[in-house]
CSV table of C-alpha atoms and ligand atoms in Angstrom, one decimal:
chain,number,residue,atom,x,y,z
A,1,UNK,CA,14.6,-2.1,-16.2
A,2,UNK,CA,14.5,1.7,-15.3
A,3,UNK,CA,18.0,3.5,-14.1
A,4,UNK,CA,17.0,6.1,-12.3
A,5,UNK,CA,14.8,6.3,-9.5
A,6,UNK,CA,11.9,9.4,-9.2
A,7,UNK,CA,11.5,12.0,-6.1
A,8,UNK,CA,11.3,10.1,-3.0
A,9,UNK,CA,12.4,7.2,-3.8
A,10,UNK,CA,11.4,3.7,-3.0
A,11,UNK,CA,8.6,2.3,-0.4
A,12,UNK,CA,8.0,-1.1,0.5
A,13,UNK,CA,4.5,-2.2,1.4
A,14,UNK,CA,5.1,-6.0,1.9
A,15,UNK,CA,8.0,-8.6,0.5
A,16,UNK,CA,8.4,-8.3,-3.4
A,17,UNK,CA,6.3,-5.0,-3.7
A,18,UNK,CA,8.8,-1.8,-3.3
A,19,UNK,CA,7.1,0.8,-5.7
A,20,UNK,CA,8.7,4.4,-6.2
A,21,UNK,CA,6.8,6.3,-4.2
A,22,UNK,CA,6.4,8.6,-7.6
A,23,UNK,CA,4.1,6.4,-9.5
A,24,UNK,CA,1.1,7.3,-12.2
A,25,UNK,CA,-3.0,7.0,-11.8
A,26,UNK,CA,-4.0,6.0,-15.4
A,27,UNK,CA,-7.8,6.9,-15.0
A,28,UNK,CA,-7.2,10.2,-16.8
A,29,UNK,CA,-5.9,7.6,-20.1
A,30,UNK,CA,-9.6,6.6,-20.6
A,31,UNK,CA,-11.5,9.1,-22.9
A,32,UNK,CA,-13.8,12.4,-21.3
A,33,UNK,CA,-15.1,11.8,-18.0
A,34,UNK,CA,-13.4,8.7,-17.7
A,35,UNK,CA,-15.7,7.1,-20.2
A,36,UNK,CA,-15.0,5.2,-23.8
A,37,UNK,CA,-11.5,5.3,-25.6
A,38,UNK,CA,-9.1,8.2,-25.5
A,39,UNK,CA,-9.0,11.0,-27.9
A,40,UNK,CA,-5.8,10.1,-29.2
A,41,UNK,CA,-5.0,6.6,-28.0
A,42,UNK,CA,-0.7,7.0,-29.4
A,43,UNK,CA,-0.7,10.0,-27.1
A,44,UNK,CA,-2.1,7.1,-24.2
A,45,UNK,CA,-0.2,4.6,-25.0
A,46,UNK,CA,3.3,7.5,-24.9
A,47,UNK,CA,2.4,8.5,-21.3
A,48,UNK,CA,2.7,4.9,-20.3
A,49,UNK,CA,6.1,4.1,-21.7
A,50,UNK,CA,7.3,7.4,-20.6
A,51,UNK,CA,6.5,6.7,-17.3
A,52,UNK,CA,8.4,3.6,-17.1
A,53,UNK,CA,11.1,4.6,-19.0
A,54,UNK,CA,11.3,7.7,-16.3
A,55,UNK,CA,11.7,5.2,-13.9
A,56,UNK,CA,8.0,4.8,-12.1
A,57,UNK,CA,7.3,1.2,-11.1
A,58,UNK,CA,3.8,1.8,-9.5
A,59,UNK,CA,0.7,2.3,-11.9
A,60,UNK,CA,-2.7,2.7,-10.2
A,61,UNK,CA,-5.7,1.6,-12.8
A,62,UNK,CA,-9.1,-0.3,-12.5
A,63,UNK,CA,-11.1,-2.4,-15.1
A,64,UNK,CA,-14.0,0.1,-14.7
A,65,UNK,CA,-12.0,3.0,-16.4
A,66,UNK,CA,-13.8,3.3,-19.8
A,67,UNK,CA,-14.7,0.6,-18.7
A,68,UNK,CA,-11.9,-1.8,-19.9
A,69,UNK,CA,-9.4,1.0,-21.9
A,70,UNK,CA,-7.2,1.8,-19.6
A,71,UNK,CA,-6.3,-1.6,-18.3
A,72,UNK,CA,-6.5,-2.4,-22.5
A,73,UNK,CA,-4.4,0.3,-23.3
A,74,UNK,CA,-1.9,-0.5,-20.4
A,75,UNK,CA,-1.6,-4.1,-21.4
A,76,UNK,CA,-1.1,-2.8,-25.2
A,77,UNK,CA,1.7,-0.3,-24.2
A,78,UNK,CA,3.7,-2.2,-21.5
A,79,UNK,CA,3.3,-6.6,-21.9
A,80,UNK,CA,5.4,-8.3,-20.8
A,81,UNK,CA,5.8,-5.5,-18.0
A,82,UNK,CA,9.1,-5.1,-16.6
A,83,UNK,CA,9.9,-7.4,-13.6
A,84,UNK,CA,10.0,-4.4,-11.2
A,85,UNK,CA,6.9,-2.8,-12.3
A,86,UNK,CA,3.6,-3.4,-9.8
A,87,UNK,CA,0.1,-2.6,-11.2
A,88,UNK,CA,-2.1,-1.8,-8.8
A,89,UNK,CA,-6.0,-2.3,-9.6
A,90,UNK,CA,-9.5,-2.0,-7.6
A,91,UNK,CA,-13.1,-3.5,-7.8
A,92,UNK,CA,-16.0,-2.5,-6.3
A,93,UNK,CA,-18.1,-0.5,-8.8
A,94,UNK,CA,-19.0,-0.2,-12.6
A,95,UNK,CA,-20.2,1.9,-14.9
A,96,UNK,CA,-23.5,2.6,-16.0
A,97,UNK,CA,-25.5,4.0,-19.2
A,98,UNK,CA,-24.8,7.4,-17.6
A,99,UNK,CA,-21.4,7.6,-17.0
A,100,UNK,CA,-22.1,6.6,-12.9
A,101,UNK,CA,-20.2,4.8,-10.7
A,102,UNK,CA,-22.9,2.6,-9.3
A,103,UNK,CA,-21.3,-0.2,-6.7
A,104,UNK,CA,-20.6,-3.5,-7.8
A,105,UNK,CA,-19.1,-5.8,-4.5
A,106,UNK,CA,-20.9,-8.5,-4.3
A,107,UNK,CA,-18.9,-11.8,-4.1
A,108,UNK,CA,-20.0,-12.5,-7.5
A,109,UNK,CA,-19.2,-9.5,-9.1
A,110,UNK,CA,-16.1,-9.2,-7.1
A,111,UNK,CA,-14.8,-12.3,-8.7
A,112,UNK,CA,-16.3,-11.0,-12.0
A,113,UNK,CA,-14.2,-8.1,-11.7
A,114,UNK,CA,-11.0,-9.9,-10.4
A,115,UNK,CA,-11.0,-12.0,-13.3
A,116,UNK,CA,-11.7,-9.2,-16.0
A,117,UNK,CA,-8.9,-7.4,-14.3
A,118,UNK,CA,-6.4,-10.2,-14.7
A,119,UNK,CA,-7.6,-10.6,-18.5
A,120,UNK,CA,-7.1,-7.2,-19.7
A,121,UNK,CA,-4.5,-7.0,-18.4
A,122,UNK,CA,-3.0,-9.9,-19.0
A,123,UNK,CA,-1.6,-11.2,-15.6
A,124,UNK,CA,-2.2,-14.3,-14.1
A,125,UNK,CA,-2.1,-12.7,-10.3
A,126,UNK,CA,-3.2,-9.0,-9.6
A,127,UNK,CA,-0.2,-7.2,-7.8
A,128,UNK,CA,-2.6,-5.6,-5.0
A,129,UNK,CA,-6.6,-5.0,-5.4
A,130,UNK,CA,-8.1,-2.4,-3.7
A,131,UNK,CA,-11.9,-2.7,-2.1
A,132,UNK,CA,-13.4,0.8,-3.4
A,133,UNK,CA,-16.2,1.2,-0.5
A,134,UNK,CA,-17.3,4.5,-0.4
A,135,UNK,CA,-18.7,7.6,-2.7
A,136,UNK,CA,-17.2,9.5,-5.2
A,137,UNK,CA,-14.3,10.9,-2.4
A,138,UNK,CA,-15.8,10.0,1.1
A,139,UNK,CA,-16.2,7.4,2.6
A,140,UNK,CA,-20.0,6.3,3.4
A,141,UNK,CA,-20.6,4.5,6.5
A,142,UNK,CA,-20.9,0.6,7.0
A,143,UNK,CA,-19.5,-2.7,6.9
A,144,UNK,CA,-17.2,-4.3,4.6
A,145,UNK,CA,-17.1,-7.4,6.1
A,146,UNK,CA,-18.7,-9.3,2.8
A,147,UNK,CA,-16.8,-7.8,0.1
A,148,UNK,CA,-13.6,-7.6,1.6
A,149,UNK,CA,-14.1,-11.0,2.5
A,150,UNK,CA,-14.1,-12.2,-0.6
A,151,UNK,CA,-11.4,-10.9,-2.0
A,152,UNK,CA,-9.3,-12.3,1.0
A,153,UNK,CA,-10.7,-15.2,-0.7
A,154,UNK,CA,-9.4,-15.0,-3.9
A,155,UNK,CA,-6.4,-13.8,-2.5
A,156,UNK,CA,-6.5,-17.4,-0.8
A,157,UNK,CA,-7.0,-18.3,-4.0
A,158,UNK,CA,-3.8,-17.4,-5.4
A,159,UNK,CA,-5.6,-14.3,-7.8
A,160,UNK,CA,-4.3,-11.8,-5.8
A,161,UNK,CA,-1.4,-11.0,-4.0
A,162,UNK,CA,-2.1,-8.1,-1.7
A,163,UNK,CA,-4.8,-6.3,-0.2
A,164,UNK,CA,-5.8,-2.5,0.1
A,165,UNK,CA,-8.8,-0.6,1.1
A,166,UNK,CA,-9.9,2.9,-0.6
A,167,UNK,CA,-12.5,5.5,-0.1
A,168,UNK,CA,-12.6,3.8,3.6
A,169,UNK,CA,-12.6,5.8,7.3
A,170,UNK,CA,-10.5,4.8,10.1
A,171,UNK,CA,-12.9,2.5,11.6
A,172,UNK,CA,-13.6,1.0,8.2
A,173,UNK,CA,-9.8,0.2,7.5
A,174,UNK,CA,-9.6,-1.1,11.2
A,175,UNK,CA,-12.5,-3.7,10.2
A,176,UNK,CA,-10.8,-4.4,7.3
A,177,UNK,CA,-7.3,-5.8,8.8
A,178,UNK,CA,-9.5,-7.8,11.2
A,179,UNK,CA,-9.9,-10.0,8.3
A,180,UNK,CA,-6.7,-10.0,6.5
A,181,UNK,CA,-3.4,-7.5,6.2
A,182,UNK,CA,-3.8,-4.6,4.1
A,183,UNK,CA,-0.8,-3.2,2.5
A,184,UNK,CA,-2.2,0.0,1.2
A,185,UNK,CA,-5.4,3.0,1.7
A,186,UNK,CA,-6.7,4.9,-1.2
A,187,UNK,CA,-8.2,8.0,0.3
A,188,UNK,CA,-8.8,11.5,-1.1
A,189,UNK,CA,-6.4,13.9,0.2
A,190,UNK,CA,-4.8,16.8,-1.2
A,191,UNK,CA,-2.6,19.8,0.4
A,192,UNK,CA,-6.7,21.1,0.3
A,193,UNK,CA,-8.1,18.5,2.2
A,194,UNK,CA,-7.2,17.1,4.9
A,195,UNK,CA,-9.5,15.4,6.2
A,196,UNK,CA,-7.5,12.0,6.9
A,197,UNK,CA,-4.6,13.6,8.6
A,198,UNK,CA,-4.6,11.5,11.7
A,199,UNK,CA,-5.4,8.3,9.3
A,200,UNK,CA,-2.1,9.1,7.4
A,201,UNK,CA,0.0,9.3,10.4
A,202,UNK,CA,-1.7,5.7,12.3
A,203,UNK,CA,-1.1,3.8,8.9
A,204,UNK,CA,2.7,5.2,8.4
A,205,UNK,CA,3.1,3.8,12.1
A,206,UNK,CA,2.3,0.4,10.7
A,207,UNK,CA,4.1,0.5,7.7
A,208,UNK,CA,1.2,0.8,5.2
A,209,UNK,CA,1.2,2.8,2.5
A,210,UNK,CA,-1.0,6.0,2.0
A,211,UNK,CA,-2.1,6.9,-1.4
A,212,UNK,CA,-3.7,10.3,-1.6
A,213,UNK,CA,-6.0,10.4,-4.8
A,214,UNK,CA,-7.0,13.8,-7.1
A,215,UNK,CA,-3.2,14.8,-5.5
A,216,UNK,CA,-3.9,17.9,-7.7
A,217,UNK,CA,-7.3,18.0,-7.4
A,218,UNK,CA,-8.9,16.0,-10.0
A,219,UNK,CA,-11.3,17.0,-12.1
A,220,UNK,CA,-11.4,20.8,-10.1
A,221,UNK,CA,-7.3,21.5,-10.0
A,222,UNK,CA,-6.5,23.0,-6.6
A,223,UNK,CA,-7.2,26.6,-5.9
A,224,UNK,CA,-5.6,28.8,-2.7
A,225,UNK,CA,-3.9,31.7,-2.9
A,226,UNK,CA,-1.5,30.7,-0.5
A,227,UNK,CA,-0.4,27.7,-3.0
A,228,UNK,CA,0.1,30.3,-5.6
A,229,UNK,CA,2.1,32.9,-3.7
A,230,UNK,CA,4.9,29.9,-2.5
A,231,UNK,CA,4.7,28.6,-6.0
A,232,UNK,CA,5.1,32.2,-7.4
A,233,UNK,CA,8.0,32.3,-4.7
A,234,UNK,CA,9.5,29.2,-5.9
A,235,UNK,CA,9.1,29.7,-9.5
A,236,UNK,CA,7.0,26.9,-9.6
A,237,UNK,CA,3.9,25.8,-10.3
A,238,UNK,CA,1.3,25.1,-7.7
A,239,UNK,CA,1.0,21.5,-9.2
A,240,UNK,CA,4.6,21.1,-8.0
A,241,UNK,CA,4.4,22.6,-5.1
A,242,UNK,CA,1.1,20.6,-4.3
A,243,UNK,CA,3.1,17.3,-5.2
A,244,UNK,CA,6.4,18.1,-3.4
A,245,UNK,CA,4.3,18.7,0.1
A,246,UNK,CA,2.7,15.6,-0.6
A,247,UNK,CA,5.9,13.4,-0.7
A,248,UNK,CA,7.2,15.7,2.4
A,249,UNK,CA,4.2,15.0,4.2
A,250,UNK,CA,4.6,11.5,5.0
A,251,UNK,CA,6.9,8.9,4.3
A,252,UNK,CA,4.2,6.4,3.7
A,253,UNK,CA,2.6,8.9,1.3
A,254,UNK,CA,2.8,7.5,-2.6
A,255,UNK,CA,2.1,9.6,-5.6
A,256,UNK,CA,-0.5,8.6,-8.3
A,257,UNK,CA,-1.1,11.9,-10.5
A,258,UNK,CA,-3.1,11.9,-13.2
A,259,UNK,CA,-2.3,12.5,-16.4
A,260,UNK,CA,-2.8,12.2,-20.2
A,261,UNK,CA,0.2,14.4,-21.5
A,262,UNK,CA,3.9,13.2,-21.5
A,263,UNK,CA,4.8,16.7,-20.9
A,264,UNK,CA,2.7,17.0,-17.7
A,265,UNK,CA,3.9,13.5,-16.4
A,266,UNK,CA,7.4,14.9,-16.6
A,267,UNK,CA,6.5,18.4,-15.0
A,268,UNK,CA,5.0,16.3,-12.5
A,269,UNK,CA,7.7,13.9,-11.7
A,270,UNK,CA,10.1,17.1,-11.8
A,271,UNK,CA,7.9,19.2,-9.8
A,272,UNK,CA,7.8,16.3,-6.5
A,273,UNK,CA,11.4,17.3,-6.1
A,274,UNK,CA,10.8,21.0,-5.2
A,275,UNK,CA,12.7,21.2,-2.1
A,276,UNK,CA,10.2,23.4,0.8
A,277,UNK,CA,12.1,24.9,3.3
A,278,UNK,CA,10.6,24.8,6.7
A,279,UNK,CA,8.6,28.2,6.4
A,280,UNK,CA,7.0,26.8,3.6
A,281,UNK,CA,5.6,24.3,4.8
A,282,UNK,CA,4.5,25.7,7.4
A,283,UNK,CA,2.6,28.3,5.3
A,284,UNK,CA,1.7,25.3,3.4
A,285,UNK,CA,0.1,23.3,6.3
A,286,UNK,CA,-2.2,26.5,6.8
A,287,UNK,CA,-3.9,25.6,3.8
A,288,UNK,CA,-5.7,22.3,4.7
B,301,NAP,N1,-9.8,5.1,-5.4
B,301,NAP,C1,-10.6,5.9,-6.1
B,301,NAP,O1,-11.9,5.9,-5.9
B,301,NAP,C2,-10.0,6.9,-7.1
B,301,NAP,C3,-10.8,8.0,-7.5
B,301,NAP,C4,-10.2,8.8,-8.4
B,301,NAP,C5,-8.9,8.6,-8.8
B,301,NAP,N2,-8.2,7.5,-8.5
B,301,NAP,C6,-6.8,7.3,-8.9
B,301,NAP,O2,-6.1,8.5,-8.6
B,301,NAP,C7,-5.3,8.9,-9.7
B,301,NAP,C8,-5.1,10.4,-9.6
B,301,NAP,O3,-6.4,11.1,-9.7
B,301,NAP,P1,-6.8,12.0,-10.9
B,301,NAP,O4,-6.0,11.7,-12.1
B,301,NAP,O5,-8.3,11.9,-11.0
B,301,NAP,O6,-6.6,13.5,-10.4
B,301,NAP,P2,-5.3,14.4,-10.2
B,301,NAP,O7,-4.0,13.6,-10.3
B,301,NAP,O8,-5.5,15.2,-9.0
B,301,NAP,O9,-5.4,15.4,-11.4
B,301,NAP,C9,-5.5,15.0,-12.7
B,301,NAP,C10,-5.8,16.3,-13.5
B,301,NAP,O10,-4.8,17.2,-13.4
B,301,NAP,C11,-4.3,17.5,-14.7
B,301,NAP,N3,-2.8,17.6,-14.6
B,301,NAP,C12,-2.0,16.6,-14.3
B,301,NAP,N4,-0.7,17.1,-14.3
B,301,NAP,C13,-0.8,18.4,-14.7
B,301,NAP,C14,0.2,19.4,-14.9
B,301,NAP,N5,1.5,19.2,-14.7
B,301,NAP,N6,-0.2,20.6,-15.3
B,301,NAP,C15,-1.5,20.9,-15.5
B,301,NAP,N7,-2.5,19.9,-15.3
B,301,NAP,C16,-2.1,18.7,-14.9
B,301,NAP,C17,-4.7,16.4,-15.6
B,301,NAP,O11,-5.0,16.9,-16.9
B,301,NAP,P3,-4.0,16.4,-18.2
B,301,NAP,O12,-4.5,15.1,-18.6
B,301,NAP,O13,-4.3,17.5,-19.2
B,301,NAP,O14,-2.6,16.4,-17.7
B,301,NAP,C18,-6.0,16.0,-15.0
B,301,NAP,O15,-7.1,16.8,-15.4
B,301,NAP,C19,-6.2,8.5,-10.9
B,301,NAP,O16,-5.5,8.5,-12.1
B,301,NAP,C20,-6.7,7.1,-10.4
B,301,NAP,O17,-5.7,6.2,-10.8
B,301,NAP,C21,-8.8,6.7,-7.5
């Protein structure tokens, strides 16, 4: 059991699941363009353990990373995980010959995907499944009805304990609690884009959690000069900067940062505790 508890602390999103809200996106463990094993799967299988051991409870994966090596590798570097450690997957698409991302939510291969989740990783219950829905990072209009409704099933089911939504609008997320309670939203946000401002702030007044993903930009890191110029300011880099507004933004706001370096995932953890003064932030909320 971890002693010491990252930047921000802790955030409940329903009984028995308080995560810190520092916690670690393992799609970058899975090998070039999130496809096939890692280049140097020790050097995986390190970041893991090191996040744990630096005191992150929350891990964000999905089966369709590789596909299947990151939840493989997770299983290999962390079972029996430790009582207060919540792995947080999602269905909705797979991979193809190409490297896409095709959707996959069908009932069936919801299911499919639920129970390929649980056996990699080696869980008899999945912590909290989120529906992906949309594109690559926006969210593409219709319903969800169908899929989501089946997951509430196996959640009925006893396969899953909590629900989330991701790549989803407002309306979408509104649908989506009309069939059961979500406890989290996956979204693309980044001090860059801002595009679901006025989501974040409805969701933190119902207690669900907001989990921003590419926090640093994912596979384009973030460029503004105004980032640079506070970091340069702060002695800091603009990763840290970028992830410290992100935990000042919102308390409902929870950190998944990508990484496949042990040195990086301790920069990052480091950097969320940059204190911004209120000038800062200001300049900072000029960005988006
Ligand atoms: N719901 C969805 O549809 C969806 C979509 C995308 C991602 N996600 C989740 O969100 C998580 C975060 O997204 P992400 O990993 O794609 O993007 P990200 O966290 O914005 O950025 C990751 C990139 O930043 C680099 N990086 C990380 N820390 C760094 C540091 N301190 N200094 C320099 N470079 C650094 C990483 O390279 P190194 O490996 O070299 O550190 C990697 O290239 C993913 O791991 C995944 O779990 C969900």
């Amino acid at each position: 059991m971890a002693t010491q508890i990252p930047p921000g602390g802790m955030f409940t999103m329903a009984e028995g699941l308080t995560v810190t809200r520092v916690g670690y996106g393992a799609m970058q463990l899975a090998g070039p363009g999130v496809f096939g094993p890692p280049k140097d799967r020790d050097a995986a299988l390190a970041v893991l353990r090191e996040a744990v051991e630096l005191g992150i409870t929350h891990i964000d994966t999905s089966d369709y990373y590789g596909p299947h090596v990151t939840n493989e590798i997770i299983k290999e570097a962390l079972h029996p995980y430790p009582d207060d450690l919540r792995i947080v997957t999602k269905v909705g698409a797979l991979r193809d010959a190409e490297g896409g991302w095709p959707h996959a939510r069908s009932p069936e291969q919801l299911r499919q995907a639920v129970h390929d989740n649980l056996d990699r990783l080696g869980l008899d219950a999945l912590d909290v499944v989120n529906l992906r829905v949309g594109g690559f990072d926006s969210p593409e209009p219709g319903s969800l009805t169908e899929p989501f409704g089946a997951l509430a099933q196996l959640q009925q089911e006893g396969l899953i304990k909590h629900l989330g939504v991701s790549t989803v609008s407002a309306e979408q997320v509104t649908e989506a609690q009309s069939i059961a309670p979500i406890v989290c939203v996956q979204n693309f946000y980044n001090i860059a884009n801002r595009a679901d401002d006025a989501l974040i702030d409805s969701l933190a007044a119902q207690g669900i959690a907001y989990v921003p993903y590419f926090p640093l930009g994912g596979f384009t890191p973030l460029q503004s000069g105004t980032l640079e110029s506070v970091a340069t300011l702060l002695e800091a880099t603009p990763m840290a900067v970028a992830l410290a507004w992100l935990l000042q933004r919102s308390p409902n706001i929870l950190l998944i940062p990508g990484t496949s370096s042990v040195a990086h995932l301790r920069e990052n953890i480091k950097g969320a505790a940059l204190p911004l003064s209120e000038n800062e932030l200001t300049e900072l909320n000029s960005i988006g």
